Amino acid sequence: MGNICQISISCDGAIFNRCLDCFLGKAAYIRNLQQNVEALGTELGTLIAKKNDLMSRVVNAEQQQMRRLDHVQVWLSRVDAVKADADELIRDGPQEIEKLCLGGYCSKNCHSSYEFGKQVAKKLSDVKTLMGEGVFEVVAEEKPEPAVDERPTDATVVGLQSQLERVWRCLVQEPAGIVGLYGMGGVGKTTLMALINNKFLGSPTNFDVVIWVVVSKDLRLENIQEAIGEKIGLVNDTWKNRRTEQKALDIFRNLKEKKFVLLLDDIWERVDLSKVGIPLPGRLNNKSKVVFTTRSEEVCGLMEAHKKFKVECLSHNDAWELFRQKVGGETLNCHPDILELAETVAKECGGLPLALITIGRAMSCKRMPEEWSYAIQVLRTSSSQFPGLGNEVYPLLKFSYDNLPNETIRSCLLYCSLYPEDYRISKENLIDCWIGEGFLNESVNFGVQKEGYHIVGTLVHACLLEEVEEDEVQMHDVIRDMALWLACDVEKEKEDYLVYAGARLSEAPDVRKWEKVRRLSLMENQIDNLSGVPTCPYLLTLFLNNNKQLLIMDRGFFQCMPRLKVLNLSGAKQLFYFPLVISKLVSLQHLDLSDTNVAVLPKELNALVNLKCLNLENAWMLTVIPRRLISSFSSLHVLRMFGIGYSSSDGIIREGELEELLGLKYLEVLSLTLNNSRALHCVLSSHRLRSCTQALYLKDFKSSKSLDVSALADLKHLKRLQIVECYELEELKMDYTGVVQNRSQPFVFHSLRKIQIDDCNKLKDLTFLAFAPNLKSIEVNSCHGIQEIVSDVPEVMRNLNLFAKLQYLGLSSLSNFQSIYWKPLPFPHLKEMKVIHCNKLKKLPLDSNSAKERKIVIRGYGEWWEQLQWENQATQNAFLPCFRSMDGVPY
């Protein structure tokens, strides 16, 4: 108790000093708070001014397509961040200053003022730091080219997706280096190319650069080089002045180390890629790609495209969807009748996107059914008057017309517009008309027929005609309208067409309209009477074909047509007597009487000394051709007499008539009806007749039990063969010796496309058909002795794919028929098979692969179908959708 506790603290002077400094430093944040807040506002204003000056320089540079430097952007971002914090401190500053007391040396809330003062001091330091760092001599640099430049396309593109995917797979998965996209004008080639270009934006690929160049009709290599140079960074004032060869070297050096895609839009002729400086894809392990669009398939060949894609018109559904979008739902739904009328208008466009878009936009404000009905009438009769067609669509399509090699080919194209819409035009008949018109050069050594086929090919490759089958072409509706626009309006003085083809006329139009016309088509109508005497001093072509009821012609109908060259009366079934006045048409060079019932050709026809083409095919009733009439046509190039004289038991083409043909030195094409083996021997023994015979109709060989078809192999151009009513004929002999010896080429009937056998009851088989590799149609009717088509062939033939190109097989009334061949065949191109009254045929001659794509149509009676034997249920199920009952039994 009573003890005193004493505590002694020793204090080091250094510690005391540090504590004092700490206290005074923290006190400074409070003491200098008001001064620092004011300084922060001042310095921040200066910094913002500096930032604004810098941004002006940046914006100016970016307007010149330059890219701001990264460290400039970082500084600007830091300024923005500091400003946001500083603004908040300046805004809260007055409230914190209010807390100060003792002349600003102390605070009512020391901790709060200390923390706030510390933040202000720190932000002031940051602002001063940014001021010091914000000195930039250069703020931007030249912007590097993006690998792909996006191309503008419609918001909704209809119907190109499947084609886009096919081309895209080719570019990224297949080795093809050069790819061609071809198709008619307005079909969407450029749109498809733009979609391909843009797909590189969103799809991971290892291409370094995608280059887009518009080439157009006026090809200039320097323009292509400049577009490429611009994309890969070569272009400057000095480079622009370099020679083409030097530019090519620069482009080559730049691109040879890259994997590039070059898109060339709208080329009309070959672009020499080497002269441009493009490293050729596919060479030296170059995996780059060149894709181009063109209206000509021929250009694809000239560009040595490794793969080509035809850009087709839209399907019916896609065409309607595009048209519907352009018209708009408000218009389509404003009246209950408009929808059906709109579908008719869309159909007139033939699936061509350019026409669908143009017409759809023009109809978007038409809200009355009468307006739509009127539009349909205009499109069908004078389409060039429809808004947008005559001044937008047709001029664009006319580029293809203008680009055709010469005036002759242009005239040949316009001639196709004489046929109705969607008409399948026979190449043979079209070329015959061209010969009659004088379009083809008769001085050429290889023959006018071959020149005609060359022109057809040129028009097909230019996408101005469409090849339907090997022997037929078709003209797209919009191309036909464009051709009529040219022939009737633009080039009226030179061409002047008047076309009512397929117009369902029951009487001919007013003959007063014919006076200045050069070419007139009234084909495919129901005209039964041609009255009056039309004055047609300029008329060159007159199509009256397929007016099946045409019965009456005034005697003077043809007398005022002094220049008429082409007259087509085919299909006039009521024409039994030949109009004698036709023999007065001394300028006539083409006369078509096929499929008429004219019985006698008058001797007065020998006045037609300029005749080059005479078509009498399938004039079944024709029984009289006067002696020496045919030989009087000394300029004949084409003579068609297939299937004539059906009612003549002895035939009208005998040895004497055949000898007349030997004097026709210009004859190139011949089809014949022969009634005996002597006449056939006469043809086969003449080199001239063998070389031009393209079709044979052999009828009623009375005394012949055997026919050596091996001899027909000498007819190198034989396309059609029909054997009819040879009741005694038991065998079509085939000499296999040459086949066995020539193992590499066992086929002998290379040109034969169509065979028909009717009413030859004693024939057992048609084995010789195995030697016709290009057959497209086989039809056998009422041959009760035939048990199979091909019975036995040499060993060399057994592994070959027989009938690989067959499209149609017709079998009718073959009571003993059991099979086509000893094993099933694939028939990869078969479209239709018709079987009627062949009750012993228990198995189809098709293998299971033939039904996979469901393209075959099998016609027959339900009872026969039910009795067929199948390998298994799966095979039967595969073929079931192919069957079409001919007796109403549902399947």
mmCIF file with all atom_site columns, N, CA and C in Angstrom, residues 51-61:
data_model
loop_
_atom_site.group_PDB
_atom_site.id
_atom_site.type_symbol
_atom_site.label_atom_id
_atom_site.label_alt_id
_atom_site.label_comp_id
_atom_site.label_asym_id
_atom_site.label_entity_id
_atom_site.label_seq_id
_atom_site.pdbx_PDB_ins_code
_atom_site.Cartn_x
_atom_site.Cartn_y
_atom_site.Cartn_z
_atom_site.occupancy
_atom_site.B_iso_or_equiv
_atom_site.pdbx_formal_charge
_atom_site.auth_seq_id
_atom_site.auth_comp_id
_atom_site.auth_asym_id
_atom_site.auth_atom_id
_atom_site.pdbx_PDB_model_num
ATOM 1  N N  . LYS A 1 51 ? -8.012  18.281 -75.407 1.00 0.00 ? 51 LYS A N  1
ATOM 2  C CA . LYS A 1 51 ? -8.636  17.073 -75.981 1.00 0.00 ? 51 LYS A CA 1
ATOM 3  C C  . LYS A 1 51 ? -9.470  17.426 -77.218 1.00 0.00 ? 51 LYS A C  1
ATOM 4  N N  . ASN A 1 52 ? -10.216 18.541 -77.132 1.00 0.00 ? 52 ASN A N  1
ATOM 5  C CA . ASN A 1 52 ? -11.055 18.948 -78.261 1.00 0.00 ? 52 ASN A CA 1
ATOM 6  C C  . ASN A 1 52 ? -10.223 19.300 -79.486 1.00 0.00 ? 52 ASN A C  1
ATOM 7  N N  . ASP A 1 53 ? -9.110  19.973 -79.244 1.00 0.00 ? 53 ASP A N  1
ATOM 8  C CA . ASP A 1 53 ? -8.209  20.288 -80.371 1.00 0.00 ? 53 ASP A CA 1
ATOM 9  C C  . ASP A 1 53 ? -7.688  18.998 -81.015 1.00 0.00 ? 53 ASP A C  1
ATOM 10 N N  . LEU A 1 54 ? -7.323  18.067 -80.158 1.00 0.00 ? 54 LEU A N  1
ATOM 11 C CA . LEU A 1 54 ? -6.817  16.791 -80.674 1.00 0.00 ? 54 LEU A CA 1
ATOM 12 C C  . LEU A 1 54 ? -7.905  16.040 -81.444 1.00 0.00 ? 54 LEU A C  1
ATOM 13 N N  . MET A 1 55 ? -9.126  16.033 -80.907 1.00 0.00 ? 55 MET A N  1
ATOM 14 C CA . MET A 1 55 ? -10.224 15.328 -81.585 1.00 0.00 ? 55 MET A CA 1
ATOM 15 C C  . MET A 1 55 ? -10.515 15.923 -82.956 1.00 0.00 ? 55 MET A C  1
ATOM 16 N N  . SER A 1 56 ? -10.357 17.248 -83.088 1.00 0.00 ? 56 SER A N  1
ATOM 17 C CA . SER A 1 56 ? -10.559 17.878 -84.397 1.00 0.00 ? 56 SER A CA 1
ATOM 18 C C  . SER A 1 56 ? -9.569  17.326 -85.405 1.00 0.00 ? 56 SER A C  1
ATOM 19 N N  . ARG A 1 57 ? -8.316  17.158 -84.949 1.00 0.00 ? 57 ARG A N  1
ATOM 20 C CA . ARG A 1 57 ? -7.303  16.591 -85.844 1.00 0.00 ? 57 ARG A CA 1
ATOM 21 C C  . ARG A 1 57 ? -7.639  15.131 -86.192 1.00 0.00 ? 57 ARG A C  1
ATOM 22 N N  . VAL A 1 58 ? -8.117  14.378 -85.189 1.00 0.00 ? 58 VAL A N  1
ATOM 23 C CA . VAL A 1 58 ? -8.453  12.967 -85.410 1.00 0.00 ? 58 VAL A CA 1
ATOM 24 C C  . VAL A 1 58 ? -9.621  12.831 -86.383 1.00 0.00 ? 58 VAL A C  1
ATOM 25 N N  . VAL A 1 59 ? -10.678 13.610 -86.156 1.00 0.00 ? 59 VAL A N  1
ATOM 26 C CA . VAL A 1 59 ? -11.859 13.531 -87.018 1.00 0.00 ? 59 VAL A CA 1
ATOM 27 C C  . VAL A 1 59 ? -11.493 13.900 -88.450 1.00 0.00 ? 59 VAL A C  1
ATOM 28 N N  . ASN A 1 60 ? -10.692 14.933 -88.604 1.00 0.00 ? 60 ASN A N  1
ATOM 29 C CA . ASN A 1 60 ? -10.255 15.350 -89.948 1.00 0.00 ? 60 ASN A CA 1
ATOM 30 C C  . ASN A 1 60 ? -9.488  14.231 -90.639 1.00 0.00 ? 60 ASN A C  1
ATOM 31 N N  . ALA A 1 61 ? -8.637  13.537 -89.903 1.00 0.00 ? 61 ALA A N  1
ATOM 32 C CA . ALA A 1 61 ? -7.865  12.422 -90.470 1.00 0.00 ? 61 ALA A CA 1
ATOM 33 C C  . ALA A 1 61 ? -8.776  11.263 -90.842 1.00 0.00 ? 61 ALA A C  1
#
